[in-house]
Tab-separated table of C-alpha atoms in Angstrom:
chain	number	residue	atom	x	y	z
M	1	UNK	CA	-13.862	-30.261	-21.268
M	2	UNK	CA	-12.167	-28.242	-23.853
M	3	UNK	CA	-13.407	-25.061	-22.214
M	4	UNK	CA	-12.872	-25.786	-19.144
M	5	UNK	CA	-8.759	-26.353	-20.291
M	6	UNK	CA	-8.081	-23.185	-22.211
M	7	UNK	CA	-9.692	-21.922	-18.816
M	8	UNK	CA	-6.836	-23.539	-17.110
M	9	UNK	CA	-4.366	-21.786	-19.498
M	10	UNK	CA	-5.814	-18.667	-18.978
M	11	UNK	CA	-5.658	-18.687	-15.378
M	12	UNK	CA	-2.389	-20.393	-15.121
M	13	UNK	CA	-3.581	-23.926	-13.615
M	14	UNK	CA	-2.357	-26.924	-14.615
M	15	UNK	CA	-4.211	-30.486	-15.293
M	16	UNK	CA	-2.647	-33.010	-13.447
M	17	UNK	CA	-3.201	-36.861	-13.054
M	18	UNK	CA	-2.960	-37.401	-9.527
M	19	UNK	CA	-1.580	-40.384	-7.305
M	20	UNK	CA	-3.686	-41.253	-4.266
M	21	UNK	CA	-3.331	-39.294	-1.096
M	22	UNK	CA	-4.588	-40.111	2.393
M	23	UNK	CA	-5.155	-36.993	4.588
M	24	UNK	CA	-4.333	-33.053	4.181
M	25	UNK	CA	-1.495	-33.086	7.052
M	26	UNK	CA	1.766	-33.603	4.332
M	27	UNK	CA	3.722	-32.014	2.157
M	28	UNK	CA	3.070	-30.481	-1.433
M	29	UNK	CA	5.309	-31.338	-3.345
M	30	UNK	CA	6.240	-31.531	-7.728
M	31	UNK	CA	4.783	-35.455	-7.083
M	32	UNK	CA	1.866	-35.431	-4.233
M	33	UNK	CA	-0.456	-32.789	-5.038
M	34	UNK	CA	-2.942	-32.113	-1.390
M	35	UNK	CA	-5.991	-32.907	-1.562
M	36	UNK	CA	-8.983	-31.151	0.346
M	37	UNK	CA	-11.736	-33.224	1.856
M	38	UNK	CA	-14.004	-32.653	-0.778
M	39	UNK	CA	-11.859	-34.031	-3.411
M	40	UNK	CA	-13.841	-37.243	-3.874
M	41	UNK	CA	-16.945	-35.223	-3.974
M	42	UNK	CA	-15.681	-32.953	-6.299
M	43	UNK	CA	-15.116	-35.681	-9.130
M	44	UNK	CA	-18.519	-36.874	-8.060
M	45	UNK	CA	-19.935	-33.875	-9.203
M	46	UNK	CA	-18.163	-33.623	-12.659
M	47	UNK	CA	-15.485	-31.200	-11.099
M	48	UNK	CA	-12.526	-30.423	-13.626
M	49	UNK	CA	-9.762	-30.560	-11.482
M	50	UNK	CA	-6.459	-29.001	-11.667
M	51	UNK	CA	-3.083	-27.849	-9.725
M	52	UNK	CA	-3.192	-24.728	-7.766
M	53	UNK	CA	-0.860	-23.886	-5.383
M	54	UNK	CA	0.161	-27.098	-4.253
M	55	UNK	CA	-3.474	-28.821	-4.243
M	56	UNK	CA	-5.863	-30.577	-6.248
M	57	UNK	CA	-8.827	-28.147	-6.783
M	58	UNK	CA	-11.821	-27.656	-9.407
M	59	UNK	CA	-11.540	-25.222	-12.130
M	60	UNK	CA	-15.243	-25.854	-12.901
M	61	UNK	CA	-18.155	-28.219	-13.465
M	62	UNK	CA	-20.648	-28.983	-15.930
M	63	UNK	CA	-21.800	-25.681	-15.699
M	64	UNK	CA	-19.897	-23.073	-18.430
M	65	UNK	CA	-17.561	-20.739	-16.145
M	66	UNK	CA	-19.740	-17.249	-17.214
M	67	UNK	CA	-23.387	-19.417	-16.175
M	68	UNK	CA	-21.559	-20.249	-12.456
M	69	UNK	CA	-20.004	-16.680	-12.552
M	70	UNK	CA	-23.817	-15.187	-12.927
M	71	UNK	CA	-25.456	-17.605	-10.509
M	72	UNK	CA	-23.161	-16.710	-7.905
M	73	UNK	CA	-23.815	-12.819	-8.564
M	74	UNK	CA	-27.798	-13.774	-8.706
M	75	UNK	CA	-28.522	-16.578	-6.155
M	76	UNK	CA	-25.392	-18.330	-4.650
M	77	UNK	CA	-22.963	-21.012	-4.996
M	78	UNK	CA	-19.887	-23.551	-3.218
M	79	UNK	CA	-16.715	-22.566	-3.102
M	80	UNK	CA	-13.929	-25.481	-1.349
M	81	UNK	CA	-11.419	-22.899	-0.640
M	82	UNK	CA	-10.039	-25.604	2.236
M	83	UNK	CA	-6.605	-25.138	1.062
M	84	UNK	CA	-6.513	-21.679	3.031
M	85	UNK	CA	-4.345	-21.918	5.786
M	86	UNK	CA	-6.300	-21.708	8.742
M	87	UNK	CA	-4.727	-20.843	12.466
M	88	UNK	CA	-5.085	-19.934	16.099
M	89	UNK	CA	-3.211	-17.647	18.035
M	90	UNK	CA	-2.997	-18.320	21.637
M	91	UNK	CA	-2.151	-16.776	25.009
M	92	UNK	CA	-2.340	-13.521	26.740
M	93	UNK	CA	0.034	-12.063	24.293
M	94	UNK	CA	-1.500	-13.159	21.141
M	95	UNK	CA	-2.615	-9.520	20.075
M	96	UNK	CA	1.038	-8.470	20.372
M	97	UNK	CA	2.524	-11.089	18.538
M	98	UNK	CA	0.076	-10.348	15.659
M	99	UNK	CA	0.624	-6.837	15.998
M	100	UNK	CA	4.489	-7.349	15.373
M	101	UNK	CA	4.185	-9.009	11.944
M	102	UNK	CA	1.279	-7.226	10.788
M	103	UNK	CA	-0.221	-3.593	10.060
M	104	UNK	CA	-4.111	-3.604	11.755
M	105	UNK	CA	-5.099	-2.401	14.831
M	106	UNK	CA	-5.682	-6.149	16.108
M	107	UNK	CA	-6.101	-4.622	19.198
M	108	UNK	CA	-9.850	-2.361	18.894
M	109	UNK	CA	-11.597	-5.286	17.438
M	110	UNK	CA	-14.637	-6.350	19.070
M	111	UNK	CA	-15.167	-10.111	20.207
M	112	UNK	CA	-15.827	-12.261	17.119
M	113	UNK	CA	-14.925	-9.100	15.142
M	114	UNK	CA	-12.719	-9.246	12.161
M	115	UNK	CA	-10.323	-7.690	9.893
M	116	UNK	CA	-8.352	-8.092	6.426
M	117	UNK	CA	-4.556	-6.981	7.062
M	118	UNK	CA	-0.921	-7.590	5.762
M	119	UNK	CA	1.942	-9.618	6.813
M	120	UNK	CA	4.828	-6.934	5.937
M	121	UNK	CA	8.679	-7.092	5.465
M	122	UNK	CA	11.349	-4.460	6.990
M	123	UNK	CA	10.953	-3.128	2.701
M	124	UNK	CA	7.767	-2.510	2.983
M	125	UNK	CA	6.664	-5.269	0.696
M	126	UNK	CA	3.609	-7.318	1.343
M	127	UNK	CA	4.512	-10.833	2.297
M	128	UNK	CA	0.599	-12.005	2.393
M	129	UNK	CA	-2.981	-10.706	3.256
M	130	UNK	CA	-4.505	-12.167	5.686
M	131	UNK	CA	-7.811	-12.381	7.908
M	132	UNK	CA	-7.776	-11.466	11.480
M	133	UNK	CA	-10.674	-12.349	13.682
M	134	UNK	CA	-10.761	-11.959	17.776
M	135	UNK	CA	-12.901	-15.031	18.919
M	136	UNK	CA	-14.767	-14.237	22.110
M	137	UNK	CA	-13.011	-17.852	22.788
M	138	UNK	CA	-9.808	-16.487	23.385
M	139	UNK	CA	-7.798	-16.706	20.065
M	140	UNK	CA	-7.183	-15.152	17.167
M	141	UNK	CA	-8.823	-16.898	14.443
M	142	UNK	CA	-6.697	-16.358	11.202
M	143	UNK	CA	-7.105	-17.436	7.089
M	144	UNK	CA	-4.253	-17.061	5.051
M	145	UNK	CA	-3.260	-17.751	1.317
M	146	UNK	CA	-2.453	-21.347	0.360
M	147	UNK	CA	-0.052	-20.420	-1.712
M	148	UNK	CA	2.041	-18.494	1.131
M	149	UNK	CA	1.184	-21.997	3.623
M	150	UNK	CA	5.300	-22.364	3.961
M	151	UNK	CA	6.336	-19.211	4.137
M	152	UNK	CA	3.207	-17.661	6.744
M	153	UNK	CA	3.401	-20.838	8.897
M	154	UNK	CA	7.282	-20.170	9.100
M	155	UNK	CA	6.803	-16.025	10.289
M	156	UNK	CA	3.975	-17.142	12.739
M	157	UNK	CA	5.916	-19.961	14.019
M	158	UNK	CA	9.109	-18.204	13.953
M	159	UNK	CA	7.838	-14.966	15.826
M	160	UNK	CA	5.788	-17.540	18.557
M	161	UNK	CA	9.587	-18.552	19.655
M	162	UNK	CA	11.108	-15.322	19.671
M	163	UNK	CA	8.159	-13.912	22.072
M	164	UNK	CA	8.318	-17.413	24.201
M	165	UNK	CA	11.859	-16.756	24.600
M	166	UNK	CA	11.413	-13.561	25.991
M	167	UNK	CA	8.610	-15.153	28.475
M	168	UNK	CA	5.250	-14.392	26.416
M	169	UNK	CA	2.835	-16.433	26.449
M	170	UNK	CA	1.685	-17.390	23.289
M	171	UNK	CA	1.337	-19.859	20.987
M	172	UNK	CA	0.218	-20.968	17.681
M	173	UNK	CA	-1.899	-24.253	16.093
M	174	UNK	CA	-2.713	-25.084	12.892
M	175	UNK	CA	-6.505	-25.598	12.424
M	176	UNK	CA	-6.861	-28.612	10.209
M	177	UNK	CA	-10.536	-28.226	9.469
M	178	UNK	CA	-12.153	-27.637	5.759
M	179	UNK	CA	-13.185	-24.518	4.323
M	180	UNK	CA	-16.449	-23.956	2.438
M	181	UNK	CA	-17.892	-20.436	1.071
M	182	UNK	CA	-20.857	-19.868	0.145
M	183	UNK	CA	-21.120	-17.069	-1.444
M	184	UNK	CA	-24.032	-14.759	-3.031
M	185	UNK	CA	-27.304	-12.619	-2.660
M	186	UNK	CA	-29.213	-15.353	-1.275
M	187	UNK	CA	-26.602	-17.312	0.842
M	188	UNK	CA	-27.776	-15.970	4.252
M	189	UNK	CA	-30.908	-17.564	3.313
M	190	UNK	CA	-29.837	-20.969	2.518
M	191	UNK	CA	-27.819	-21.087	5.713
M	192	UNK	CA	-30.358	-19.820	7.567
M	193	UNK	CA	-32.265	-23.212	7.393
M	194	UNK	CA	-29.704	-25.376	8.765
M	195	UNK	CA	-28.774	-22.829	11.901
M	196	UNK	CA	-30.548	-22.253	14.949
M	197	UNK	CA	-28.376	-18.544	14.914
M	198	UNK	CA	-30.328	-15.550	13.300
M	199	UNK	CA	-27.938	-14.534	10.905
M	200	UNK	CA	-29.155	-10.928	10.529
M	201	UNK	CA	-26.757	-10.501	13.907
M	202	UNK	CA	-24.016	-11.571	12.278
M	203	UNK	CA	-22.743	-8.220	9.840
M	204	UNK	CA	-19.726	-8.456	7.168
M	205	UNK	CA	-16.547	-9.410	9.242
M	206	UNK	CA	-18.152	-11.026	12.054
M	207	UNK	CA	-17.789	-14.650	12.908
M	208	UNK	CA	-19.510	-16.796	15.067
M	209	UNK	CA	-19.098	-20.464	16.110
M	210	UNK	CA	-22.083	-22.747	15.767
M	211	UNK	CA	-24.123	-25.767	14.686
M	212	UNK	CA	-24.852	-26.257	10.710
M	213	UNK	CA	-27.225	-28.535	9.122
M	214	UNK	CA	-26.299	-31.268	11.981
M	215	UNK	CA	-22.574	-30.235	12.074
M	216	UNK	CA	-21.379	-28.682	15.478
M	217	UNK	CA	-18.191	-26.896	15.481
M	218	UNK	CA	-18.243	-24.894	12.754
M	219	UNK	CA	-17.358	-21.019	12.809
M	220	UNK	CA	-19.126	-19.162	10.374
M	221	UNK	CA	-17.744	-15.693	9.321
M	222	UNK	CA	-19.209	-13.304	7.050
M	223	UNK	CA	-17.286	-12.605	4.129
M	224	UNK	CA	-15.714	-14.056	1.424
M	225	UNK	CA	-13.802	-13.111	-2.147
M	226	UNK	CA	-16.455	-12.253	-4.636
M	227	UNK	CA	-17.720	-8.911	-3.574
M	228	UNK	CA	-21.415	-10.553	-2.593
M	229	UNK	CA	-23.158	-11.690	0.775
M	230	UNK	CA	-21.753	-14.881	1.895
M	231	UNK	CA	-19.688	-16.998	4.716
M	232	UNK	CA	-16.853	-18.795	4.952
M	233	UNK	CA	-17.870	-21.924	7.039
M	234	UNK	CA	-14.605	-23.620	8.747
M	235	UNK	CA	-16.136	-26.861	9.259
M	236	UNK	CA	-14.507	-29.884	11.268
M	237	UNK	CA	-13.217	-32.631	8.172
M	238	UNK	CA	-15.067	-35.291	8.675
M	239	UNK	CA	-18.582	-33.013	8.503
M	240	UNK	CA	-17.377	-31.576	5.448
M	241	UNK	CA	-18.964	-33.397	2.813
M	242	UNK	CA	-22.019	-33.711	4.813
M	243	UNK	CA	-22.192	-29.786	5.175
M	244	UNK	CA	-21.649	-29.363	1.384
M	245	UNK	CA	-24.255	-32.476	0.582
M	246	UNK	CA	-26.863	-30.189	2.823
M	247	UNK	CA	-26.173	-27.025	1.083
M	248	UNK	CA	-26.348	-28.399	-2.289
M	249	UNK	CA	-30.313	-30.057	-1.529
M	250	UNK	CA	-31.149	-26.214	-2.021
M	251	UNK	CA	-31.716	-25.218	-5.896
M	252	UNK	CA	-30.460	-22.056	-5.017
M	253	UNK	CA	-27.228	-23.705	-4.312
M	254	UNK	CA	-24.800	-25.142	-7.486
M	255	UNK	CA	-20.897	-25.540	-7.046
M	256	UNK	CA	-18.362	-22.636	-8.631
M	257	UNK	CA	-15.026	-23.562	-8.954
M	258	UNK	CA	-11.533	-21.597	-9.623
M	259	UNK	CA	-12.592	-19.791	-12.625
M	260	UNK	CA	-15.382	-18.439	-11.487
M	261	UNK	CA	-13.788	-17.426	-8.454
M	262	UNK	CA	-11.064	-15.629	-10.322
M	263	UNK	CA	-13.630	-13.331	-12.192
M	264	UNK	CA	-16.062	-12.736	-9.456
M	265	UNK	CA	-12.682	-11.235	-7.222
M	266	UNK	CA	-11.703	-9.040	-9.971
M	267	UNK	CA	-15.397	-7.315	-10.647
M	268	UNK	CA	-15.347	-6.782	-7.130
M	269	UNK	CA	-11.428	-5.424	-7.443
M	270	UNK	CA	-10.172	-7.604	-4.637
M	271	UNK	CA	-6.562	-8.685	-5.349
M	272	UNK	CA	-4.739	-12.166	-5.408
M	273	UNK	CA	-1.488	-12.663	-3.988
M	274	UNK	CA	1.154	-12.881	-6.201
M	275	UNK	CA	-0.296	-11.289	-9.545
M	276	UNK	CA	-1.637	-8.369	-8.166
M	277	UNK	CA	0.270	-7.816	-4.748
M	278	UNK	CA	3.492	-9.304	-3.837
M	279	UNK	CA	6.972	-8.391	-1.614
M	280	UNK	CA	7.588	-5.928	-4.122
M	281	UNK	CA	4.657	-3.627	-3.541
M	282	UNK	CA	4.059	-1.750	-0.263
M	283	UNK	CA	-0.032	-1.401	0.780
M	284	UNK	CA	-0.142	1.957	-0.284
M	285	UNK	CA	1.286	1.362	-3.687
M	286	UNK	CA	-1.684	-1.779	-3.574
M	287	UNK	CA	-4.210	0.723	-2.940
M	288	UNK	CA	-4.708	-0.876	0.401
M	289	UNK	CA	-3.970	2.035	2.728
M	290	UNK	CA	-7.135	1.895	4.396
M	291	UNK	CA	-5.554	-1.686	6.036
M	292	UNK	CA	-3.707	0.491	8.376
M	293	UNK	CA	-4.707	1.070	11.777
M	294	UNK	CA	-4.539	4.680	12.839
M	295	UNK	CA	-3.127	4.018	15.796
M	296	UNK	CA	-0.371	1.472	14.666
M	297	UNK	CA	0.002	4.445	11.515
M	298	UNK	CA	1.542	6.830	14.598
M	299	UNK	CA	3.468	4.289	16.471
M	300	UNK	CA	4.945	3.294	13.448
M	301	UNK	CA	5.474	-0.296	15.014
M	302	UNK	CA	5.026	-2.524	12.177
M	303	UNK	CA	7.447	-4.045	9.801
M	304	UNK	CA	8.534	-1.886	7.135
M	305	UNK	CA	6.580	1.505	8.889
M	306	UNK	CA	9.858	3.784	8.104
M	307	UNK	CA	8.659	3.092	4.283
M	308	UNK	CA	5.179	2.477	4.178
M	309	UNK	CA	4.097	5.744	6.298
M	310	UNK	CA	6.257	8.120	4.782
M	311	UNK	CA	4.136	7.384	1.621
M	312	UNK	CA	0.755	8.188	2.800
M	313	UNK	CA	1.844	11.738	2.830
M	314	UNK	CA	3.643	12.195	-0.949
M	315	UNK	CA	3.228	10.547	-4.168
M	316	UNK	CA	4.033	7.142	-4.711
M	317	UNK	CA	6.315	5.919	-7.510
M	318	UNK	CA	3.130	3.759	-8.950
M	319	UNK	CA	-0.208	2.278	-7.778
M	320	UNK	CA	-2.919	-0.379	-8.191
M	321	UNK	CA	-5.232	0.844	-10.452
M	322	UNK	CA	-8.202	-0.388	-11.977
M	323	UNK	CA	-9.020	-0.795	-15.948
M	324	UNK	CA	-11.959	-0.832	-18.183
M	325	UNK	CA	-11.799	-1.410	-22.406
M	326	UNK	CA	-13.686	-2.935	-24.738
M	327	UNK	CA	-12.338	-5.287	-27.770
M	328	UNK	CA	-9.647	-7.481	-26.792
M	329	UNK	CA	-9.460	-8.610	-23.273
M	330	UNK	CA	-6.116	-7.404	-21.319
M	331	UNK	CA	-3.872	-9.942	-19.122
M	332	UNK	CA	-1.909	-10.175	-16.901
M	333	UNK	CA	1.602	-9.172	-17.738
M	334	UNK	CA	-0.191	-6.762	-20.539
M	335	UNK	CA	2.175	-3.744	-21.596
M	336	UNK	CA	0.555	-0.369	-20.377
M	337	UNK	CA	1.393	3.227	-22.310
M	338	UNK	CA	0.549	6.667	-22.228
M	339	UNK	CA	-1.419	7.908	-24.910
M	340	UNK	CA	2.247	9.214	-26.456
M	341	UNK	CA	3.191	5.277	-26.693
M	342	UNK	CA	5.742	4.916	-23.880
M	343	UNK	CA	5.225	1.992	-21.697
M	344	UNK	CA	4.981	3.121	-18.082
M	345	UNK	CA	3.609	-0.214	-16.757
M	346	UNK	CA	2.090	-3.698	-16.768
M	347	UNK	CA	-1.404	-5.568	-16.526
M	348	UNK	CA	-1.272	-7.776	-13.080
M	349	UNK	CA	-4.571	-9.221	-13.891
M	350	UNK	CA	-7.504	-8.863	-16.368
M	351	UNK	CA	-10.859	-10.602	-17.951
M	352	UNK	CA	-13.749	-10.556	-19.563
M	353	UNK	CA	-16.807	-9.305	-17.045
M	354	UNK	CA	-19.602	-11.430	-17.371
M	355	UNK	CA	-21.800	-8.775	-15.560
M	356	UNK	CA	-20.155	-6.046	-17.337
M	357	UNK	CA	-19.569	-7.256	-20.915
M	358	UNK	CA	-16.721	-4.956	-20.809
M	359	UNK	CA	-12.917	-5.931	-20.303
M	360	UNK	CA	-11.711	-5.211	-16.799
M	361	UNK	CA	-8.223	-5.921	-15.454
M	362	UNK	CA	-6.198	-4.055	-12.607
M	363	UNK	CA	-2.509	-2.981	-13.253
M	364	UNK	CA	0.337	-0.443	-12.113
M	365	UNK	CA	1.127	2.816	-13.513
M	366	UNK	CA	2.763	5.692	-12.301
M	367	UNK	CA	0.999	8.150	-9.472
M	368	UNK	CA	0.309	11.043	-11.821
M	369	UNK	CA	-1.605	8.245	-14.427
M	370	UNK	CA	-3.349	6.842	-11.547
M	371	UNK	CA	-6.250	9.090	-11.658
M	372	UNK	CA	-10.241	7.526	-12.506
M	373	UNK	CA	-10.776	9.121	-16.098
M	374	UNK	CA	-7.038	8.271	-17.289
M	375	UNK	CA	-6.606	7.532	-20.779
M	376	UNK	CA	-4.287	4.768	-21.347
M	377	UNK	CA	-3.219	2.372	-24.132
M	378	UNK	CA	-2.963	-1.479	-23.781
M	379	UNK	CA	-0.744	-3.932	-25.462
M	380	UNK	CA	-2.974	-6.838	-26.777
M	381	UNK	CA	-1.410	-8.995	-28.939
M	382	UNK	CA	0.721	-6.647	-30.046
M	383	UNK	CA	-1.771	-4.733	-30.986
M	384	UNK	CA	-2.665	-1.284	-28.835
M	385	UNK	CA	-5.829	-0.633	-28.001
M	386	UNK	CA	-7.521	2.187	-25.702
M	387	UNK	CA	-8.061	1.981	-22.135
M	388	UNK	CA	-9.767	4.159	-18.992
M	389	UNK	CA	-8.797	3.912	-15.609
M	390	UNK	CA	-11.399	3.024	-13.628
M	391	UNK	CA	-12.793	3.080	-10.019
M	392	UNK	CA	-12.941	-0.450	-8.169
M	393	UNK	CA	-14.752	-2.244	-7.386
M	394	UNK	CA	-16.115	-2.100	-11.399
M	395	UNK	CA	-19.401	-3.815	-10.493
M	396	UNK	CA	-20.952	-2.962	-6.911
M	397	UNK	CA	-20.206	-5.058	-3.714
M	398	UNK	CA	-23.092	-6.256	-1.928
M	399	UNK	CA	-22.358	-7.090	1.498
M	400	UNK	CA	-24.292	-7.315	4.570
M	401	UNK	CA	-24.156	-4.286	7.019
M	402	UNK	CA	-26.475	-3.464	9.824
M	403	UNK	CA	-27.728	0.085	9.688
């Protein structure tokens, strides 16, 4: 247990004791923490739970957080990330009211095909990423951040009224199903069993709605956070612990919580809202350029184009990078400096890799420090220590593509 807290600290979690709670449709608040449908099964299985972004989720279990890190990287393991906000989009104009809050080309994707992309505001700034899939059921299918639940629902719901106003037809409903990833080298195999789908026809960013281990309704996508093979299975509540139960009768299978998620995102360089991207950061300043559609790029039709596009032709004033050291590990809100000793910008997130056994951490420093090869200095405890700027992702993604 005493790991498993100065995890917490390090991450920013908090323990909580928690009052009883009867269903995920309420409100969040200082006193009623949500709880997914897997909470129950989560203290069944020794899961350390703690506060994060409004719910009660685990941080680990028995297992040490660098043992679930490696098993996920080597055979696979359970994620509950059910406090994702989860949506449809509806009606005949449900591509243009996604295409007026966000900057993809939701238009050219393929039936069941999707795509990561950005809520932006008239700044420029990135209000959320997001994932956009076209079901070949006649919605958009979209997964957002828990901790942006108030503030997405609210742009979504708000922009649904403007367009219905004008006589659209759209409209929007909130998918209240859980949300299990399963994540690792050897996930498509596990699922495989308990799915009557061949899964080799289902390629990163695809999604596909069918039966697992017993459970019908459940869309499978192929994706997830960690930078290996896996799916995110939206899975109707009540099936939930059932689906998990199944998965978990496979030794290849063991449960990962928040920690390990947290480290195996920042190998892969993927960022999380609010440390590493926020309103105050445009996508090309993120390093997430390539989330622009070409064609939406020339209409400049998105929130905050007149900024963002301008950019992608000069230099930026700074820019995600990513950072490699060895001795003390660099965190988030870590001083940056030129070799001369000048601080020209701050750590946004940073660990230990397990895979690695190097430090690596992302940050933002000015355009002409942004290139791989940098030298840098770190502020660790007051203490300055030598960095590199590094290419991302720092240890190789792994997921499926058919060639």
């Amino acid at each position: 247990m005493r790991q498993a807290v100065s995890m917490v600290a390090r991450l920013g979690f908090r323990l909580q004791a928690l009052p009883s709670v009867l269903g995920r449709q309420l409100s969040c608040t200082q006193d009623v923490l949500c709880r997914t449908p897997l909470y129950d099964f989560h203290l069944a299985h020794s899961g350390k739970m703690v506060e994060f972004a409004g719910w009660s989720l685990p941080v680990q279990y028995q297992d040490s957080h660098i043992d679930s890190h490696l098993h996920t990287r080597q055979h696979c393991s359970l994620f509950d990330v059910s406090h994702m906000l989860q949506t449809k989009i509806l009606g005949s104009d449900r591509v243009k009211l996604m295409e007026s809050i966000v900057v993809g080309d939701i238009a050219e994707l393929k039936p069941n095909q999707g795509t990561l992309s950005l809520f932006t505001n008239e700044a420029g700034g990135i209000l959320d990423d997001l994932i956009v899939t076209n079901t070949s059921e006649g919605y958009l299918y979209v997964v957002s951040n828990a901790g942006c639940w108030d503030k997405d629902l609210a742009l979504m719901q708000n922009k649904v009224k403007e367009l219905q106003n004008r006589g659209s037809d759209v409209g929007l409903e909130v998918v209240d199903n859980a949300l299990l990833a399963l994540q690792g080298p050897t996930a498509a195999q596990v699922l495989q069993a308990g799915v009557a789908d061949d899964l080799r026809k289902l390629p990163f960013m695809t999604s596909a709605v069918m039966e697992v281990f017993g459970v019908s309704g459940c869309r499978v996508t192929r994706c997830g956070y960690t930078g290996e093979d896996g799916v995110e299975i939206s899975v109707p509540a009540a099936g939930a612990v059932h689906l998990a139960t199944a998965l978990l009768e496979n030794p290849e299978v063991k449960l990962a919580g928040l920690a390990a998620r947290d480290s195996l995102r920042l190998e892969a360089g993927l960022c999380l809202y609010g440390k590493d991207i926020d309103e105050h950061t445009t996508p090309v300043e993120g390093s997430l350029s390539w989330t622009l559609g070409k064609r939406r790029r020339a209409a400049m039709d998105f929130p905050g184009a007149k900024v963002i596009v301008p950019q992608l032709k000069g230099k930026v004033q700074q820019k995600r990078v990513g950072l490699m050291c060895e001795g003390a590990p660099m965190r988030a809100h870590s001083p940056i400096l030129s070799m001369e000793g000048t601080v020209i910008g701050t750590v946004t997130s940073g660990c230990p890799s397990p895979c690695l056994k190097k430090n690596v951490a992302m940050g933002y420093v000015p355009y002409e420090y942004s290139r791989p090869g940098t030298l840098l200095l770190i502020e660790v405890r007051r203490k300055q220590q030598m960095a590199v700027v590094s290419k991302m992702p720092f240890v190789p993604t792994n997921y499926y593509t058919l060639k």
